[in-house]
mmCIF file of C-alpha atoms in Angstrom:
data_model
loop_
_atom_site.group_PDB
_atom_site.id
_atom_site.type_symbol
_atom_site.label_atom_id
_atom_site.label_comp_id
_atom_site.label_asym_id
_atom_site.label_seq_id
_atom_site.Cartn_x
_atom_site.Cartn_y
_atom_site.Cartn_z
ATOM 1 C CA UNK V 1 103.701 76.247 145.347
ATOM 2 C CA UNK V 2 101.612 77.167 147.793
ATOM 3 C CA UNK V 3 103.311 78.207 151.386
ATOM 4 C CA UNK V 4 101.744 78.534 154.685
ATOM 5 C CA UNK V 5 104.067 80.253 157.584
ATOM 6 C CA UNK V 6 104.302 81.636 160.407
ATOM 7 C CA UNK V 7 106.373 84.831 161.670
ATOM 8 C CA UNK V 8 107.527 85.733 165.052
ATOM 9 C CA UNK V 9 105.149 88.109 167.057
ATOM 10 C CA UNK V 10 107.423 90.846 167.125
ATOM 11 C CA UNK V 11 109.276 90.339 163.714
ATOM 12 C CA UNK V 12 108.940 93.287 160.925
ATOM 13 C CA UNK V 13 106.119 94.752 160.405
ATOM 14 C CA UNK V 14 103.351 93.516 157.604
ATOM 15 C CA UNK V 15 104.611 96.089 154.954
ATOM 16 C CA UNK V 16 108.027 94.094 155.705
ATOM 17 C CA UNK V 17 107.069 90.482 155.552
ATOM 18 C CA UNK V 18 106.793 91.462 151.653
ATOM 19 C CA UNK V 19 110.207 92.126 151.619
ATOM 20 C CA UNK V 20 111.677 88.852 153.659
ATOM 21 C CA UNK V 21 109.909 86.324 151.903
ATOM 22 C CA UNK V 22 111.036 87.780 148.829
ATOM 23 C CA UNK V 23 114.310 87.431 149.655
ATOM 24 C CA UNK V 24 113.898 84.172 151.287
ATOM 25 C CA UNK V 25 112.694 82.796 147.568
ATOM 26 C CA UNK V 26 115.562 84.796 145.968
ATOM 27 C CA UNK V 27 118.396 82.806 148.054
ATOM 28 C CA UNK V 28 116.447 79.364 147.780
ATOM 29 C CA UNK V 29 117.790 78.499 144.172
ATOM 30 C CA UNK V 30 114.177 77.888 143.228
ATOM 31 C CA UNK V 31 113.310 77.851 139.418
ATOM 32 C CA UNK V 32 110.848 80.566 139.953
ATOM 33 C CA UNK V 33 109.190 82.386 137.316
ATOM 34 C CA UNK V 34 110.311 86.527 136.582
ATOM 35 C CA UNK V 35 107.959 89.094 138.692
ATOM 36 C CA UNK V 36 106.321 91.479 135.064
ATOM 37 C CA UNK V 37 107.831 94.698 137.330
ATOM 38 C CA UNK V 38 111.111 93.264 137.757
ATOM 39 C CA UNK V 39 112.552 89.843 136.261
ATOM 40 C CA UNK V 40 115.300 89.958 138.742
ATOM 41 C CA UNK V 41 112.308 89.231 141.496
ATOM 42 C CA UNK V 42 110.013 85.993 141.532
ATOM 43 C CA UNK V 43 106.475 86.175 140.782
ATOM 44 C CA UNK V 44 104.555 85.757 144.680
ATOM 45 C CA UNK V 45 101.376 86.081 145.309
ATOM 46 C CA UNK V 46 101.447 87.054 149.397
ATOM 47 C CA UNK V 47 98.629 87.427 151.801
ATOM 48 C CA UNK V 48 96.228 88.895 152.217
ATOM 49 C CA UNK V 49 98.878 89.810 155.311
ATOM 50 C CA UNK V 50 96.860 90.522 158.737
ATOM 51 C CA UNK V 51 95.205 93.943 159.540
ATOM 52 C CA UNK V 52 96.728 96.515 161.577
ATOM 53 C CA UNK V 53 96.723 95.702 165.587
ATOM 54 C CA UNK V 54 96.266 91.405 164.362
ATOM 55 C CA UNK V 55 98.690 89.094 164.429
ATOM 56 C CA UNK V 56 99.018 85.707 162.381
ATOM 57 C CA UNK V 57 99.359 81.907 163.243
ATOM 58 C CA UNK V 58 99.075 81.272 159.357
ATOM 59 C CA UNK V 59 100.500 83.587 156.597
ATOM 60 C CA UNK V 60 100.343 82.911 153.127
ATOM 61 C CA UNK V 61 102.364 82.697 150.159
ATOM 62 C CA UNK V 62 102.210 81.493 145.989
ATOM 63 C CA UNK V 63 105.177 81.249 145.025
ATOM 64 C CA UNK V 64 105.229 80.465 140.515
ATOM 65 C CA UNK V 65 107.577 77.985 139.121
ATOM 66 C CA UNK V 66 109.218 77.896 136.075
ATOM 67 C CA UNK V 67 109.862 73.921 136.168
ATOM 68 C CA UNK V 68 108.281 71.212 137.953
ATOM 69 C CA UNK V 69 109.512 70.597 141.697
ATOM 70 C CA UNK V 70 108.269 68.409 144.719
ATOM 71 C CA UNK V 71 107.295 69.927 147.574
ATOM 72 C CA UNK V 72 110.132 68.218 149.462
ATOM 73 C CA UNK V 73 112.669 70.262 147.594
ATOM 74 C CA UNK V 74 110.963 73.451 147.730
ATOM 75 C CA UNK V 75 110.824 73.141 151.492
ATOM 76 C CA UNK V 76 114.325 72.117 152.150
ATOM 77 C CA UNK V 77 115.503 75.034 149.937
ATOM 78 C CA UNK V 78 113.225 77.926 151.534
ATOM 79 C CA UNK V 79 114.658 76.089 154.999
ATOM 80 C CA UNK V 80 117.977 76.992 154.199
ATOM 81 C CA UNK V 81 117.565 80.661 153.109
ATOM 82 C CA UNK V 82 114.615 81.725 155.316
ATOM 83 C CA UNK V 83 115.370 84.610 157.559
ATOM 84 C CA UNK V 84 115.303 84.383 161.535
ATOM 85 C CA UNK V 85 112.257 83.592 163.353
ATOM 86 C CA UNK V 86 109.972 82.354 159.967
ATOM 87 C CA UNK V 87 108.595 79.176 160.649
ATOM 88 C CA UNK V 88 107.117 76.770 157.543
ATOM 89 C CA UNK V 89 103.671 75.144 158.246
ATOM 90 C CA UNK V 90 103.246 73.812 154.946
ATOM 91 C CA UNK V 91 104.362 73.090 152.007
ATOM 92 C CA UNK V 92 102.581 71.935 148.683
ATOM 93 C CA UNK V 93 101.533 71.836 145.329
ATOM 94 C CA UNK V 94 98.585 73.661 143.488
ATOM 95 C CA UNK V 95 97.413 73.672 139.901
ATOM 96 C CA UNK V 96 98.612 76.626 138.150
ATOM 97 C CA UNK V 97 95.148 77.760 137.411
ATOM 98 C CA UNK V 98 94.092 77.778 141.261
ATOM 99 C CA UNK V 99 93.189 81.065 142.456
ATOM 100 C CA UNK V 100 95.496 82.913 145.097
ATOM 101 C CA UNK V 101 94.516 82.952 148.432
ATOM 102 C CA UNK V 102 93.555 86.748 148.482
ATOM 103 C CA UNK V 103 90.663 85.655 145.613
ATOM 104 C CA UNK V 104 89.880 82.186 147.582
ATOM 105 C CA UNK V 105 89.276 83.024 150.986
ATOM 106 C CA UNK V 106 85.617 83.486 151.811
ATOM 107 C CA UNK V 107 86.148 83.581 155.743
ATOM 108 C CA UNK V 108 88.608 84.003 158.662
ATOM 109 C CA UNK V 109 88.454 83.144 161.954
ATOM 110 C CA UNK V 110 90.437 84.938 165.148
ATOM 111 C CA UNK V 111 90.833 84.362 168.135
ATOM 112 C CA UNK V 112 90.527 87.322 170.845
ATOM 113 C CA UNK V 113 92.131 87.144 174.102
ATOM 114 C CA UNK V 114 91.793 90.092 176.965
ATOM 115 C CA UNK V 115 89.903 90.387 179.890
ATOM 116 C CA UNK V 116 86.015 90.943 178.894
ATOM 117 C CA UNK V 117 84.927 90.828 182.105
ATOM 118 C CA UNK V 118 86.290 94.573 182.682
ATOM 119 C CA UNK V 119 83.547 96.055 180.355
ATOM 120 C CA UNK V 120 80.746 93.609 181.703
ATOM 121 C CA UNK V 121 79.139 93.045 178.646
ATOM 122 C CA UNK V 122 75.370 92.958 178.976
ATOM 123 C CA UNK V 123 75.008 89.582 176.390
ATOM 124 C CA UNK V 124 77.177 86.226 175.978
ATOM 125 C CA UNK V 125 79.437 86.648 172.887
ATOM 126 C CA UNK V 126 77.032 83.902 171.627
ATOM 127 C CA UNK V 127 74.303 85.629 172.208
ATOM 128 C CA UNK V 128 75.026 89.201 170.793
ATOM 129 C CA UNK V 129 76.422 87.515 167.181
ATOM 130 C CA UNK V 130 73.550 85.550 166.890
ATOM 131 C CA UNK V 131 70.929 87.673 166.946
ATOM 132 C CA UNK V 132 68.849 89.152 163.771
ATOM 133 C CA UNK V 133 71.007 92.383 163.459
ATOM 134 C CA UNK V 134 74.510 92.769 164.786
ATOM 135 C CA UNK V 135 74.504 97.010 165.080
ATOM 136 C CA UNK V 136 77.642 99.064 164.335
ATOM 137 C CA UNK V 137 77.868 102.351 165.740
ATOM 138 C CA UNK V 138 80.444 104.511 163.958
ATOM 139 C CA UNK V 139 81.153 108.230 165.645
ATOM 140 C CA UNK V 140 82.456 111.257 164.129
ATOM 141 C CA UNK V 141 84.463 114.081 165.491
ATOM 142 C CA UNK V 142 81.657 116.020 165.051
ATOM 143 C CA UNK V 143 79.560 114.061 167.004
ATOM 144 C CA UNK V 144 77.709 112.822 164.392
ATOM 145 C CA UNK V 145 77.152 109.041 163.823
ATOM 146 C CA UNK V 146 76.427 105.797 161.388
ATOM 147 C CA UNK V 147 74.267 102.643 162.117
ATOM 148 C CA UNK V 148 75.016 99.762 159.617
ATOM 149 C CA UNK V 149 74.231 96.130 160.343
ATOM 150 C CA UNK V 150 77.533 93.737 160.537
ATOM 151 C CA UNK V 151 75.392 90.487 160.918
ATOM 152 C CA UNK V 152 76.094 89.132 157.026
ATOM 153 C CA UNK V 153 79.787 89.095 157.946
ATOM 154 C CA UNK V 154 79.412 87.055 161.277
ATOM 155 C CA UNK V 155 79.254 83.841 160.712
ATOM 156 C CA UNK V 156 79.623 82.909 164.299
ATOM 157 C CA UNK V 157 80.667 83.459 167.797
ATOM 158 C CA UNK V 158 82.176 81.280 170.741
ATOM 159 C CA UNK V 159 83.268 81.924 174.061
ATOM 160 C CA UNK V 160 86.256 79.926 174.639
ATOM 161 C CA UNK V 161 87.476 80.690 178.193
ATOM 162 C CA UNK V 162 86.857 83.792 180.519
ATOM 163 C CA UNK V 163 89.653 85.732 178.444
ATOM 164 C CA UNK V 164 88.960 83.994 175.030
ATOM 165 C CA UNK V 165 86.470 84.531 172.157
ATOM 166 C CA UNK V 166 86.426 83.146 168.879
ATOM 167 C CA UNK V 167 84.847 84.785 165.889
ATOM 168 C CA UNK V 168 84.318 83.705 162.517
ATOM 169 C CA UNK V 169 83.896 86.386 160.035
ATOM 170 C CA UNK V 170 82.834 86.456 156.572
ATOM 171 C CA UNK V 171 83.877 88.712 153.415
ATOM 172 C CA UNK V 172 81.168 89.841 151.878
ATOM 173 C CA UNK V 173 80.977 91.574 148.345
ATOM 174 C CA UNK V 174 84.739 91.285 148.559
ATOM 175 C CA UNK V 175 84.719 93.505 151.880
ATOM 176 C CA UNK V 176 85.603 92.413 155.113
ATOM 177 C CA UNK V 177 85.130 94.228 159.016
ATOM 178 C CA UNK V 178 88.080 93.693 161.498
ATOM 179 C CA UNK V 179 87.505 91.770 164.572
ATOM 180 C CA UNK V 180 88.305 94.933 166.473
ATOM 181 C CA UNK V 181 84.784 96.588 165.258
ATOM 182 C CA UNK V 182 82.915 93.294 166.033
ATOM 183 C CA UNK V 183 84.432 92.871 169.679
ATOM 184 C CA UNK V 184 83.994 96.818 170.038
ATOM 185 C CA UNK V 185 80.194 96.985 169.009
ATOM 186 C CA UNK V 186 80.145 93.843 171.709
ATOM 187 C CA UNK V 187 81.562 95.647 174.255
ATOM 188 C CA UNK V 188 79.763 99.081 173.883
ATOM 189 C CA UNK V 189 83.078 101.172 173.250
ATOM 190 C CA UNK V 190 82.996 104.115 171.022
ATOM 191 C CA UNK V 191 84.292 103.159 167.315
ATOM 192 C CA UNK V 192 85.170 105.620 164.803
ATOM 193 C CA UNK V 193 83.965 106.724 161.572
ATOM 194 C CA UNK V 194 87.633 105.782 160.134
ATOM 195 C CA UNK V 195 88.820 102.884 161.983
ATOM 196 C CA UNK V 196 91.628 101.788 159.580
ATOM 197 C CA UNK V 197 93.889 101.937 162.262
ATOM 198 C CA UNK V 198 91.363 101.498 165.429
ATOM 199 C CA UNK V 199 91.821 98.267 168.100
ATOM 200 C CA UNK V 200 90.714 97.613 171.548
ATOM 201 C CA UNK V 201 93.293 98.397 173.886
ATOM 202 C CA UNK V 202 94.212 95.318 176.024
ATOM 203 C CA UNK V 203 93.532 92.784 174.004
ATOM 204 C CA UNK V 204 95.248 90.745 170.832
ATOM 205 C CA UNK V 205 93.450 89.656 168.110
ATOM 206 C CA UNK V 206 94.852 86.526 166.477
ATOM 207 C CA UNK V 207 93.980 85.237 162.816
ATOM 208 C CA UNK V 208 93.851 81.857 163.416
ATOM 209 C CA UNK V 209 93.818 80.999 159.661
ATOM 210 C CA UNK V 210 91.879 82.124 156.158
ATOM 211 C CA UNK V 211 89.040 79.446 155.140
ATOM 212 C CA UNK V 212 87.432 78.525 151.460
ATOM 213 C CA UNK V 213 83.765 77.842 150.833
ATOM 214 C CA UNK V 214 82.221 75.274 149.006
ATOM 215 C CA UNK V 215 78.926 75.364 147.264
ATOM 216 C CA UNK V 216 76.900 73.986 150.316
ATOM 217 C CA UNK V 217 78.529 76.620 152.262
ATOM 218 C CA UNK V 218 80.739 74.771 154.480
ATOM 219 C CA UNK V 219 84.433 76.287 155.274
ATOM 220 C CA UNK V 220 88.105 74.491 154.755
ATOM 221 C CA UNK V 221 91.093 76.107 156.284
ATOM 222 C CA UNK V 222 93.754 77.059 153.457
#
């Protein structure tokens, strides 16, 4: 079964979400299959969960049956044991073989929200993604610092009001740069070497949902 949810903005944190959904499947009666690490836990497949300083409108969750059962009953017993604040999107089937989402999604898309019009940006959000090379400009402590073109992860750029901007970012090669670094490089704020843990103050960055790519290229939300 694959499950699409949604957790409250200031709920646990992502190492956390792990944890409650677990339990959530644990106290839903579901036939669920034995985790190989521990048979007392189900077998899930979550994520991949949302980047430090990102938020979620659409989480994701396989969750591997031992028995056959409808979507309907799945949802009405993860309803019943689901802790406070989790919110079901979806629901539904998926043949076993199916890849998880981690392995199928190809692109995400977030929406940014802040005010942009503090740092004056010199190009259109439009403007700057689109162009031949999209330049990231890590610094060092030291002073020292690293060009690399982000362009073959944008896949594109629109403004959506004077405090919104949506991007649409691409893995590539497996990897994948965080919205933060895009909006950053856009601005002309300093980004560092090691920005596991970097984000632009003042603003939120929302994944609006993971996508899958067919052979022609073209994107399908999960």
């Amino acid at each position: 079964m694959r499950i699409v949810f949604r957790m409250p903005s200031k709920g646990p944190e992502h190492g956390n979400v792990f944890n409650a959904v677990r339990k959530m499947v644990l106290a839903s009666g579901l036939p669920f299959e034995p985790a190989k690490v521990n048979k007392n836990w189900p077998r899930l497949a979550y994520g991949p969960a949302p980047a430090f300083g990102q938020t979620a409108e659409r989480e994701y969750l396989d969750i591997y049956l031992r028995t056959s059962v409808s979507a309907e009953e799945t949802r009405a017993g993860l309803e019943a044991a689901k802790p406070k604040g989790l919110e079901l999107v979806s629901v539904e089937r998926v043949p076993y073989a199916l890849p998880s989402v981690q392995n199928l999604a190809a692109a995400a898309k977030y929406r940014v929200e802040g005010d942009f019009a503090l740092y004056v940006p010199e190009k259109t959000a439009e403007d700057f993604f689109s162009a031949a090379r999209v330049e990231i400009v890590r610094r060092a402590d030291s002073g020292l610092t690293l060009a690399a073109d982000a362009k073959p992860y944008v896949r594109s750029a629109e403004t959506l009001s004077e405090r919104a901007v949506r991007l649409t970012v691409a893995g590539v090669d497996g990897k994948w740069i965080k919205p933060q670094t895009l909006i950053a490089a856009w601005l002309g704020l300093d980004i560092p070497v090691q920005d596991e843990l970097f984000t632009v103050e003042g603003f939120t960055f929302i994944r609006e949902g993971l996508f899958w790519q067919d052979s022609a290229g073209k994107l399908y939300l999960i």
